[in-house]
Short mmCIF file of C-alpha atoms (C1' of nucleotides) in Angstrom, two decimals:
data_model
loop_
_atom_site.label_atom_id
_atom_site.label_comp_id
_atom_site.label_asym_id
_atom_site.label_seq_id
_atom_site.Cartn_x
_atom_site.Cartn_y
_atom_site.Cartn_z
CA MET A 1 -0.95 -56.20 -27.06
CA GLY A 2 -3.97 -56.20 -29.30
CA ILE A 3 -5.44 -59.42 -27.94
CA THR A 4 -9.18 -59.12 -28.27
CA ASN A 5 -11.17 -60.69 -25.52
CA PRO A 6 -14.77 -60.80 -26.80
CA ALA A 7 -16.37 -60.78 -23.34
CA ARG A 8 -14.27 -57.84 -22.23
CA HIS A 9 -15.06 -55.99 -25.41
CA PHE A 10 -18.77 -56.60 -24.94
CA ASN A 11 -18.61 -55.33 -21.34
CA LYS A 12 -16.82 -52.17 -22.41
CA HIS A 13 -19.45 -51.50 -25.02
CA LEU A 14 -22.21 -52.11 -22.53
CA ALA A 15 -20.56 -49.80 -20.02
CA ASN A 16 -20.50 -47.06 -22.64
CA GLN A 17 -24.21 -47.51 -23.31
CA VAL A 18 -25.00 -47.17 -19.64
CA LEU A 19 -22.68 -44.19 -19.31
CA VAL A 20 -24.61 -42.34 -22.00
CA LEU A 21 -27.78 -42.89 -19.98
CA VAL A 22 -26.05 -41.68 -16.83
CA ILE A 23 -24.80 -38.51 -18.48
CA LYS A 24 -28.23 -37.73 -19.94
CA ASP A 25 -29.82 -38.68 -16.63
CA LEU A 26 -32.17 -41.14 -18.34
CA PRO A 27 -33.66 -44.30 -16.78
CA PHE A 28 -31.70 -47.49 -17.47
CA ASP A 29 -34.66 -49.02 -19.30
CA ALA A 30 -34.60 -46.25 -21.90
CA PRO A 31 -33.94 -47.40 -25.47
CA PRO A 32 -30.24 -47.28 -26.27
CA PRO A 33 -29.05 -44.46 -28.53
CA SER A 34 -27.34 -46.91 -30.85
CA PRO A 35 -28.15 -50.53 -31.70
CA SER A 36 -26.95 -53.42 -29.53
CA PRO A 37 -26.07 -54.23 -26.89
CA SER A 38 -28.83 -52.66 -24.88
CA PRO A 39 -28.60 -52.40 -21.10
CA SER A 40 -32.17 -53.58 -20.63
CA ALA A 41 -31.57 -56.77 -22.62
CA ALA A 42 -28.01 -57.58 -21.56
CA PRO A 43 -27.16 -60.76 -19.71
CA TRP A 44 -25.54 -59.15 -16.70
CA THR A 45 -22.41 -60.72 -15.35
CA ASN A 46 -20.16 -59.82 -12.47
CA ASP A 47 -17.57 -58.39 -14.81
CA ALA A 48 -20.12 -56.36 -16.74
CA VAL A 49 -21.55 -54.74 -13.59
CA THR A 50 -18.04 -54.02 -12.33
CA GLU A 51 -17.12 -52.48 -15.67
CA VAL A 52 -20.16 -50.19 -15.61
CA LEU A 53 -19.45 -48.96 -12.09
CA ARG A 54 -15.83 -48.39 -13.03
CA SER A 55 -16.75 -46.36 -16.07
CA ILE A 56 -19.16 -44.20 -14.07
CA SER A 57 -16.38 -43.66 -11.56
CA ARG A 58 -13.88 -42.78 -14.29
CA TYR A 59 -16.23 -40.38 -16.00
CA THR A 60 -17.61 -38.53 -13.01
CA LEU A 61 -14.86 -38.40 -10.48
CA GLN A 62 -11.37 -38.69 -11.69
CA SER A 63 -9.33 -36.10 -9.92
CA PRO A 64 -7.12 -34.25 -12.40
CA ARG A 65 -4.21 -34.68 -10.03
CA SER A 66 -4.46 -38.43 -10.29
CA ILE A 67 -4.77 -38.56 -14.07
CA GLY A 68 -1.65 -39.78 -15.74
CA ARG A 69 -0.46 -41.71 -12.74
CA GLN A 70 -0.56 -45.43 -13.21
CA SER A 71 -1.39 -46.66 -9.76
CA GLY A 72 -2.41 -44.83 -6.68
CA PHE A 73 -1.19 -41.30 -6.37
CA ARG A 74 0.79 -39.25 -4.01
CA HIS A 75 0.15 -35.67 -3.20
CA ARG A 76 2.81 -33.13 -3.92
CA THR A 77 1.31 -30.70 -1.49
CA PRO A 78 0.64 -31.97 2.02
CA LEU A 79 -2.88 -33.10 2.72
CA ARG A 80 -5.04 -31.42 5.29
CA GLN A 81 -8.07 -32.84 6.96
CA ARG A 82 -11.01 -31.56 4.94
CA ASN A 83 -14.01 -30.00 6.55
CA PHE A 84 -17.29 -30.64 4.76
CA ASN A 85 -19.25 -27.82 6.42
CA LEU A 86 -16.60 -25.30 5.58
CA GLU A 87 -16.38 -26.54 2.01
CA HIS A 88 -20.11 -26.25 1.59
CA HIS A 89 -20.02 -22.72 2.97
CA LYS A 90 -17.22 -21.72 0.64
CA PHE A 91 -19.00 -23.32 -2.27
CA CYS A 92 -22.14 -21.31 -1.57
CA ASN A 93 -20.12 -18.13 -1.41
CA ASN A 94 -18.68 -18.92 -4.80
CA THR A 95 -15.15 -18.97 -3.50
CA LEU A 96 -12.57 -21.57 -4.21
CA VAL A 97 -12.98 -24.95 -2.58
CA LEU A 98 -9.72 -26.36 -1.29
CA GLY A 99 -8.67 -29.97 -1.25
CA PRO A 100 -8.10 -32.72 -3.78
CA ALA A 101 -11.73 -32.71 -4.90
CA ALA A 102 -11.55 -29.02 -5.68
CA HIS A 103 -11.17 -29.45 -9.41
CA GLN A 104 -14.16 -31.71 -9.70
CA ASP A 105 -17.57 -30.53 -10.64
CA PRO A 106 -19.59 -31.16 -7.45
CA ASP A 107 -22.83 -31.67 -9.38
CA LYS A 108 -21.23 -34.25 -11.62
CA VAL A 109 -19.79 -36.12 -8.63
CA HIS A 110 -23.14 -36.05 -6.91
CA LEU A 111 -24.95 -37.30 -10.00
CA GLY A 112 -22.33 -40.03 -10.41
CA SER A 113 -22.83 -41.49 -6.96
CA LEU A 114 -26.63 -41.33 -7.19
CA LYS A 115 -26.64 -42.94 -10.61
CA ALA A 116 -24.25 -45.67 -9.50
CA LEU A 117 -26.52 -46.53 -6.57
CA GLU A 118 -29.53 -46.46 -8.87
CA PHE A 119 -27.83 -48.77 -11.36
CA PHE A 120 -26.74 -51.11 -8.58
CA ARG A 121 -30.33 -51.48 -7.42
CA TRP A 122 -31.66 -51.65 -10.97
CA VAL A 123 -29.68 -54.71 -12.10
CA GLU A 124 -30.67 -56.38 -8.87
CA ALA A 125 -34.40 -55.67 -9.19
CA ARG A 126 -34.79 -55.95 -12.96
CA PHE A 127 -32.63 -59.06 -13.59
CA ALA A 128 -32.46 -60.60 -10.12
CA PHE A 129 -28.73 -60.11 -10.42
CA ALA A 130 -26.94 -61.44 -7.36
CA HIS A 131 -24.33 -58.91 -6.27
CA SER A 132 -20.99 -60.29 -5.22
CA GLU A 133 -18.14 -59.08 -3.08
CA ALA A 134 -16.51 -57.60 -6.17
CA THR A 135 -19.48 -55.52 -7.30
CA CYS A 136 -20.11 -54.31 -3.75
CA ARG A 137 -16.51 -53.26 -3.40
CA GLU A 138 -16.66 -51.39 -6.67
CA LEU A 139 -19.69 -49.39 -5.54
CA ALA A 140 -18.20 -48.75 -2.09
CA CYS A 141 -15.00 -47.46 -3.69
CA LEU A 142 -16.95 -45.23 -6.04
CA LEU A 143 -18.88 -43.69 -3.14
CA ALA A 144 -15.63 -43.21 -1.19
CA ARG A 145 -14.01 -41.51 -4.17
CA ALA A 146 -17.00 -39.22 -4.42
CA SER A 147 -16.63 -38.47 -0.67
CA ALA A 148 -20.31 -39.44 -0.37
CA THR A 149 -19.84 -40.66 3.19
CA LYS A 150 -23.53 -40.77 4.17
CA HIS A 151 -24.43 -42.96 1.19
CA LEU A 152 -21.31 -45.01 1.74
CA TRP A 153 -22.04 -45.84 5.36
CA ASN A 154 -25.69 -46.60 4.64
CA PHE A 155 -24.66 -48.92 1.87
CA LEU A 156 -22.01 -50.74 3.92
CA LYS A 157 -24.45 -51.16 6.79
CA GLN A 158 -27.01 -53.09 4.78
CA CYS A 159 -24.82 -54.85 2.22
CA PRO A 160 -24.27 -58.50 3.17
CA HIS A 161 -21.08 -58.89 1.12
CA VAL A 162 -18.75 -56.39 2.79
CA THR A 163 -15.38 -57.77 3.76
CA THR A 164 -12.45 -56.40 5.68
CA ALA A 165 -10.62 -55.93 2.38
CA THR A 166 -13.45 -53.76 1.04
CA VAL A 167 -13.45 -51.53 4.12
CA THR A 168 -9.66 -51.26 3.94
CA CYS A 169 -9.98 -50.13 0.35
CA VAL A 170 -12.51 -47.50 1.40
CA ILE A 171 -10.29 -46.28 4.24
CA LYS A 172 -7.44 -45.87 1.79
CA LEU A 173 -9.52 -43.85 -0.66
CA LEU A 174 -10.96 -41.59 2.03
CA GLY A 175 -7.42 -41.00 3.24
CA GLU A 176 -6.24 -40.06 -0.23
CA HIS A 177 -8.96 -37.41 -0.34
CA GLY A 178 -7.88 -35.85 2.94
CA LEU A 179 -10.79 -37.37 4.85
CA ALA A 180 -8.78 -38.98 7.65
CA ASP A 181 -11.44 -38.36 10.30
CA GLU A 182 -14.01 -40.04 8.07
CA ALA A 183 -11.59 -42.93 7.54
CA LEU A 184 -11.28 -43.30 11.29
CA LEU A 185 -15.07 -43.29 11.64
CA THR A 186 -15.37 -45.97 8.97
CA PHE A 187 -12.82 -48.03 10.85
CA HIS A 188 -14.71 -47.73 14.10
CA ARG A 189 -17.91 -48.78 12.37
CA MET A 190 -16.46 -52.02 11.05
CA LYS A 191 -18.41 -54.00 13.62
CA GLN A 192 -21.60 -52.46 12.24
CA PHE A 193 -20.50 -53.63 8.81
CA ARG A 194 -20.04 -57.16 10.18
CA CYS A 195 -16.27 -57.40 9.71
CA LYS A 196 -13.21 -57.33 11.92
CA PRO A 197 -10.20 -55.07 11.52
CA ASP A 198 -6.87 -56.69 10.72
CA THR A 199 -3.29 -55.43 10.60
CA HIS A 200 -3.78 -54.28 7.00
CA SER A 201 -6.70 -52.06 7.86
CA TYR A 202 -4.85 -50.64 10.87
CA ASN A 203 -1.88 -49.85 8.63
CA THR A 204 -4.01 -48.17 5.99
CA LEU A 205 -5.78 -46.09 8.61
CA ILE A 206 -2.51 -45.07 10.26
CA TYR A 207 -1.24 -43.98 6.85
CA ALA A 208 -4.36 -41.88 6.26
CA LEU A 209 -3.95 -40.17 9.64
CA CYS A 210 -0.24 -39.53 9.05
CA CYS A 211 -1.00 -37.95 5.67
CA VAL A 212 -2.95 -35.16 7.37
CA GLY A 213 -0.39 -34.90 10.16
CA ASN A 214 -2.56 -36.43 12.85
CA PHE A 215 0.26 -38.25 14.63
CA THR A 216 -1.52 -38.25 17.97
CA LYS A 217 -4.25 -40.59 16.73
CA ALA A 218 -1.79 -42.60 14.66
CA ARG A 219 0.41 -43.20 17.69
CA TYR A 220 -2.61 -44.08 19.77
CA LEU A 221 -3.52 -46.80 17.27
CA LEU A 222 0.04 -48.14 17.31
CA GLN A 223 -0.11 -48.32 21.11
CA GLN A 224 -3.30 -50.31 20.81
CA MET A 225 -1.64 -52.73 18.40
CA GLU A 226 1.38 -53.14 20.65
CA LEU A 227 -0.70 -54.39 23.57
CA PRO A 228 0.42 -57.92 24.39
CA GLY A 229 -1.79 -60.55 22.85
CA PHE A 230 -3.68 -58.08 20.65
CA ARG A 231 -5.34 -59.59 17.57
CA CYS A 232 -3.56 -57.26 15.13
CA PRO A 233 0.09 -56.88 16.13
CA PRO A 234 2.10 -54.26 14.24
CA ASP A 235 4.29 -55.45 11.37
CA THR A 236 7.09 -53.97 9.29
CA PHE A 237 4.56 -51.97 7.28
CA THR A 238 3.12 -50.34 10.38
CA TYR A 239 6.50 -49.07 11.50
CA THR A 240 7.62 -48.12 8.01
CA ILE A 241 4.50 -46.01 7.51
CA LEU A 242 5.08 -44.13 10.75
CA ILE A 243 8.82 -43.75 10.23
CA SER A 244 8.44 -42.42 6.70
CA SER A 245 5.67 -40.07 7.77
CA TYR A 246 7.78 -38.63 10.57
CA CYS A 247 10.65 -38.13 8.14
CA ARG A 248 8.43 -36.57 5.47
CA TYR A 249 6.33 -34.46 7.80
CA GLY A 250 9.28 -33.48 9.94
CA ARG A 251 10.71 -31.23 7.27
CA LEU A 252 7.40 -29.52 6.62
CA THR A 253 7.36 -27.12 9.53
CA GLY A 254 9.89 -24.36 9.22
CA CYS A 255 10.93 -24.91 12.80
CA ARG A 256 14.25 -26.75 13.09
CA LYS A 257 13.49 -27.96 16.57
CA ALA A 258 10.26 -29.64 15.49
CA THR A 259 12.07 -31.23 12.57
CA ARG A 260 14.76 -32.62 14.83
CA ARG A 261 12.19 -34.00 17.22
CA ARG A 262 10.31 -35.74 14.40
CA ILE A 263 13.43 -37.32 12.93
CA TYR A 264 14.44 -38.35 16.43
CA GLU A 265 11.01 -39.91 16.87
CA ALA A 266 11.49 -41.83 13.62
CA GLY A 267 14.79 -43.20 14.93
CA ARG A 268 13.17 -44.22 18.18
CA LEU A 269 10.47 -46.11 16.31
CA PHE A 270 13.14 -47.80 14.24
CA ARG A 271 14.93 -49.03 17.34
CA SER A 272 11.72 -50.24 18.92
CA MET A 273 10.82 -52.20 15.81
CA LEU A 274 14.23 -53.88 15.87
CA PHE A 275 13.74 -54.60 19.55
CA LYS A 276 10.45 -56.33 18.75
CA GLY A 277 12.29 -58.59 16.34
CA LEU A 278 10.73 -57.10 13.22
CA VAL A 279 12.95 -57.01 10.15
CA PRO A 280 13.16 -53.65 8.40
CA ASP A 281 13.07 -53.74 4.59
CA VAL A 282 14.46 -51.52 1.83
CA VAL A 283 11.58 -49.11 2.17
CA THR A 284 12.17 -48.60 5.89
CA TYR A 285 15.83 -47.86 5.27
CA ASN A 286 15.06 -45.64 2.30
CA ALA A 287 12.68 -43.54 4.36
CA LEU A 288 15.22 -43.09 7.15
CA ILE A 289 18.12 -42.43 4.81
CA ASP A 290 16.14 -39.82 2.90
CA GLY A 291 15.15 -38.18 6.17
CA CYS A 292 18.81 -37.95 7.20
CA CYS A 293 19.93 -36.65 3.80
CA LYS A 294 17.26 -33.97 3.76
CA THR A 295 18.31 -32.79 7.19
CA LEU A 296 21.94 -32.80 6.07
CA ARG A 297 23.06 -35.66 8.31
CA VAL A 298 24.97 -37.71 5.75
CA GLU A 299 27.17 -39.50 8.25
CA ARG A 300 24.09 -41.03 9.83
CA ALA A 301 22.67 -41.81 6.38
CA LEU A 302 25.88 -43.58 5.36
CA GLU A 303 25.84 -45.50 8.62
CA LEU A 304 22.35 -46.74 7.84
CA PHE A 305 23.48 -47.51 4.31
CA ASP A 306 26.22 -49.82 5.64
CA ASP A 307 23.86 -51.22 8.21
CA MET A 308 21.33 -52.31 5.61
CA LYS A 309 24.01 -53.94 3.50
CA THR A 310 25.35 -55.97 6.42
CA ARG A 311 21.79 -57.13 7.05
CA GLY A 312 21.66 -58.38 3.50
CA ILE A 313 19.08 -55.84 2.37
CA VAL A 314 19.91 -54.73 -1.17
CA PRO A 315 19.67 -50.98 -1.76
CA ASN A 316 17.78 -49.84 -4.86
CA HIS A 317 17.64 -46.79 -7.10
CA VAL A 318 15.57 -44.93 -4.50
CA THR A 319 18.29 -45.38 -1.87
CA TYR A 320 20.97 -44.10 -4.23
CA GLY A 321 18.68 -41.28 -5.37
CA SER A 322 18.57 -39.82 -1.87
CA PHE A 323 22.37 -39.68 -1.74
CA ILE A 324 22.69 -38.32 -5.26
CA ARG A 325 20.23 -35.53 -4.50
CA TYR A 326 22.06 -34.71 -1.28
CA TYR A 327 25.52 -34.55 -2.85
CA SER A 328 24.24 -32.50 -5.78
CA ALA A 329 22.56 -30.05 -3.44
CA VAL A 330 25.66 -29.47 -1.32
CA ASN A 331 27.86 -29.19 -4.41
CA GLU A 332 29.86 -32.36 -3.79
CA ILE A 333 28.94 -33.52 -7.25
CA ASP A 334 31.81 -35.97 -7.64
CA LYS A 335 30.59 -37.94 -4.64
CA GLY A 336 27.16 -37.99 -6.24
CA VAL A 337 28.68 -39.34 -9.44
CA GLU A 338 30.55 -41.93 -7.40
CA MET A 339 27.20 -43.07 -5.93
CA LEU A 340 25.76 -43.38 -9.42
CA ARG A 341 28.72 -45.47 -10.56
CA GLN A 342 28.53 -47.64 -7.46
CA MET A 343 24.87 -48.38 -8.16
CA GLN A 344 25.76 -49.48 -11.69
CA ARG A 345 28.83 -51.44 -10.66
CA LEU A 346 27.09 -53.42 -7.93
CA GLY A 347 24.01 -53.98 -10.06
CA HIS A 348 21.80 -52.23 -7.48
CA GLY A 349 19.71 -50.52 -10.11
CA ILE A 350 19.63 -48.99 -13.54
CA PRO A 351 19.92 -45.22 -13.38
CA GLY A 352 17.06 -43.39 -15.05
CA SER A 353 16.51 -39.69 -15.58
CA ASN A 354 15.72 -39.40 -11.87
CA SER A 355 19.28 -40.41 -11.02
CA TYR A 356 20.94 -38.19 -13.64
CA THR A 357 18.83 -35.06 -13.28
CA PRO A 358 20.22 -33.74 -9.95
CA ILE A 359 23.79 -34.31 -11.18
CA ILE A 360 23.20 -32.56 -14.50
CA HIS A 361 21.53 -29.59 -12.82
CA ALA A 362 24.34 -29.27 -10.30
CA LEU A 363 27.03 -29.49 -12.99
CA CYS A 364 25.36 -26.73 -15.01
CA GLU A 365 25.16 -24.57 -11.94
CA ALA A 366 28.81 -25.18 -11.16
CA GLY A 367 29.77 -24.23 -14.70
CA ARG A 368 30.97 -27.73 -15.60
CA VAL A 369 28.87 -27.61 -18.72
CA VAL A 370 30.69 -30.10 -20.92
CA GLU A 371 30.47 -32.76 -18.20
CA ALA A 372 26.78 -32.00 -17.87
CA TRP A 373 26.37 -32.62 -21.59
CA GLY A 374 28.24 -35.90 -21.19
CA PHE A 375 25.81 -37.12 -18.57
CA LEU A 376 22.88 -36.00 -20.70
CA VAL A 377 24.19 -38.13 -23.56
CA GLU A 378 24.69 -41.05 -21.20
CA LEU A 379 21.12 -40.70 -19.97
CA VAL A 380 19.79 -40.74 -23.52
CA ASP A 381 21.98 -43.71 -24.43
CA GLY A 382 20.46 -45.53 -21.46
CA GLY A 383 17.08 -45.18 -23.14
CA SER A 384 15.67 -42.42 -20.90
CA VAL A 385 14.25 -39.08 -21.90
CA PRO A 386 15.32 -36.02 -19.90
CA ARG A 387 12.79 -33.52 -18.64
CA GLU A 388 12.24 -30.57 -20.90
CA TYR A 389 13.64 -28.20 -18.30
CA THR A 390 16.86 -30.22 -17.99
CA TYR A 391 17.43 -30.24 -21.73
CA GLY A 392 16.82 -26.51 -21.97
CA LEU A 393 19.15 -25.81 -19.08
CA VAL A 394 22.02 -27.79 -20.62
CA CYS A 395 21.59 -26.09 -24.01
CA ASP A 396 21.47 -22.64 -22.45
CA SER A 397 24.55 -23.37 -20.38
CA LEU A 398 26.46 -24.67 -23.41
CA ARG A 399 25.65 -21.52 -25.35
CA ALA A 400 26.62 -19.30 -22.42
CA ALA A 401 29.91 -21.15 -22.05
CA GLY A 402 30.71 -20.78 -25.73
CA GLU A 403 30.42 -24.51 -26.38
CA GLY A 404 27.95 -24.03 -29.21
CA GLY A 405 29.72 -26.76 -31.15
CA LEU A 406 27.74 -29.35 -29.23
CA LEU A 407 24.46 -27.77 -30.28
CA LEU A 408 24.35 -28.79 -33.94
CA LYS A 409 20.74 -29.02 -35.05
CA GLU A 410 21.25 -32.15 -37.12
CA ASP A 411 22.93 -34.02 -34.28
CA VAL A 412 21.30 -37.41 -33.63
CA VAL A 413 21.32 -36.96 -29.86
CA HIS A 414 19.41 -33.69 -30.09
CA LYS A 415 16.89 -35.22 -32.42
CA ARG A 416 16.35 -38.20 -30.14
CA ILE A 417 15.85 -36.00 -27.11
CA LYS A 418 13.37 -33.73 -28.87
CA ASP A 419 11.41 -36.64 -30.30
CA GLY A 420 11.31 -38.26 -26.87
CA ILE A 421 10.06 -35.12 -25.18
CA TRP A 422 7.38 -34.51 -27.80
CA ASN A 423 6.23 -38.12 -27.68
CA ARG A 424 5.87 -37.93 -23.92
CA TYR A 425 4.01 -34.65 -24.23
CA ARG A 426 1.56 -36.06 -26.78
CA GLN A 427 1.06 -39.13 -24.60
CA MET A 428 0.18 -36.92 -21.70
CA MET A 429 -2.27 -34.84 -23.73
CA LYS A 430 -4.21 -38.01 -24.43
CA VAL A 431 -4.98 -38.65 -20.78
CA LYS A 432 -4.81 -35.12 -19.47
CA PRO A 433 -5.89 -32.64 -22.15
CA VAL A 434 -6.21 -29.74 -19.71
CA MET A 435 -2.52 -29.09 -19.30
CA THR A 436 -0.45 -26.10 -20.10
CA ARG A 437 2.99 -26.72 -21.43
CA LYS A 438 5.79 -24.64 -19.99
CA GLY A 439 7.63 -24.32 -23.28
CA TYR A 440 11.37 -23.85 -22.99
CA PRO A 441 13.17 -21.95 -25.79
CA GLU A 442 14.98 -25.05 -26.99
CA MET A 443 11.79 -26.83 -27.98
CA GLU A 444 10.08 -25.45 -31.03
CA GLU A 445 6.79 -27.05 -32.14
CA PRO A 446 7.34 -29.83 -34.66
CA VAL A 447 5.50 -29.53 -37.96
"C1'" DC B 1 -5.57 -53.97 -0.02
"C1'" DT B 2 -0.91 -51.28 3.23
"C1'" DT B 3 5.14 -48.57 3.00
"C1'" DT B 4 10.24 -45.17 0.15
"C1'" DG B 5 11.93 -41.08 -4.07
"C1'" DA B 6 10.29 -37.38 -8.07
"C1'" DA B 7 12.32 -30.64 -10.64
"C1'" DA B 8 11.35 -25.68 -12.28
"C1'" DC B 9 8.12 -21.75 -13.08
"C1'" DA B 10 4.29 -18.22 -12.00
#
DNA sequence: CTTTGAAACA
């Protein structure tokens, strides 16, 4: 772990020096607050410039929702297309701004993008640094994250190093911030940026549109791709994105009819992808199976489950998770347990706390408390740590059922669970200090 | 560089 790469270390240090200047809004030629290395004397490399832009991005615009997630992030609440004018209006009226950027300080974000642009120009002018595709992509991504679309488009227009991959990256980021219309605009301007769309960029754009529920435009793009002889024909990803979005979004509206129509639409897409000779993968099946389970159509889900196995596609812990959640929810817990055992037996995945949690919750609710405790122990033996809520629920249920004998304070299992939960909590506080802990009665603060 | 799942509380 602790391998020290001197160049990387130097770049990090340099990035910190520049960051101090950014925060204090000082020119980059200003004397550094601490001795060496100084930005105005540094031999700038590709990696160093990238590192600086990354640190500006990290400092000024990390959305609290994305902190603590390793890669990418998914929204718990559905995204809606954001409206800049409305947001500005609300901001002026001192009311809450909605959307993923809501928790960010707008001034800080603004300063971040301006400073990044300034730095980008500064290394170029002061050291004749030749920007590469990598540094340009880093700046473009920073501007996209800051939702600074005007700056972004201006930059892409005049930068000679933009590639399709860079624009795809930008489209993805805009989509993650609920700016699907802006993503679409960026896509349409690709010619202006001297690059051609490919299937990847189409897929990313379709995903961004689906995330805000704009299926009309998403379907229109698919139609375009399906035209015979088109340069970017749809692939498995294209269909999987649409199918999963229909399944996910279908449940959102309270209306049963709309849900049915969306799930039906997902099935239709699935058939048409098979017809085109495209091979569905685990993810495609998982999306469909989860859609069926959530709409209580297990028979269909099981059919798909068999279907995937005959095609030689190996189910994974996500596939089994959908079934386990379904069976736990409808109180057919033993079938859920059977699914868990099948996954282990066939070597289709190692159950983690995600697989055990629905079963444990359901068992507690059904009053089968001792069994619940058994699964909790099994989970811990497997090396996982239960969620705090789950642990509290099992302990409460044991007490209520008069099984206090399993609650001995000095028990090794209890100690391991508590240590695990506290370790995870401390880990989280490191990356996300602004977090309130729920605090369940079972967990007293360690000394 | 793109796709699946992820609880309870207020």
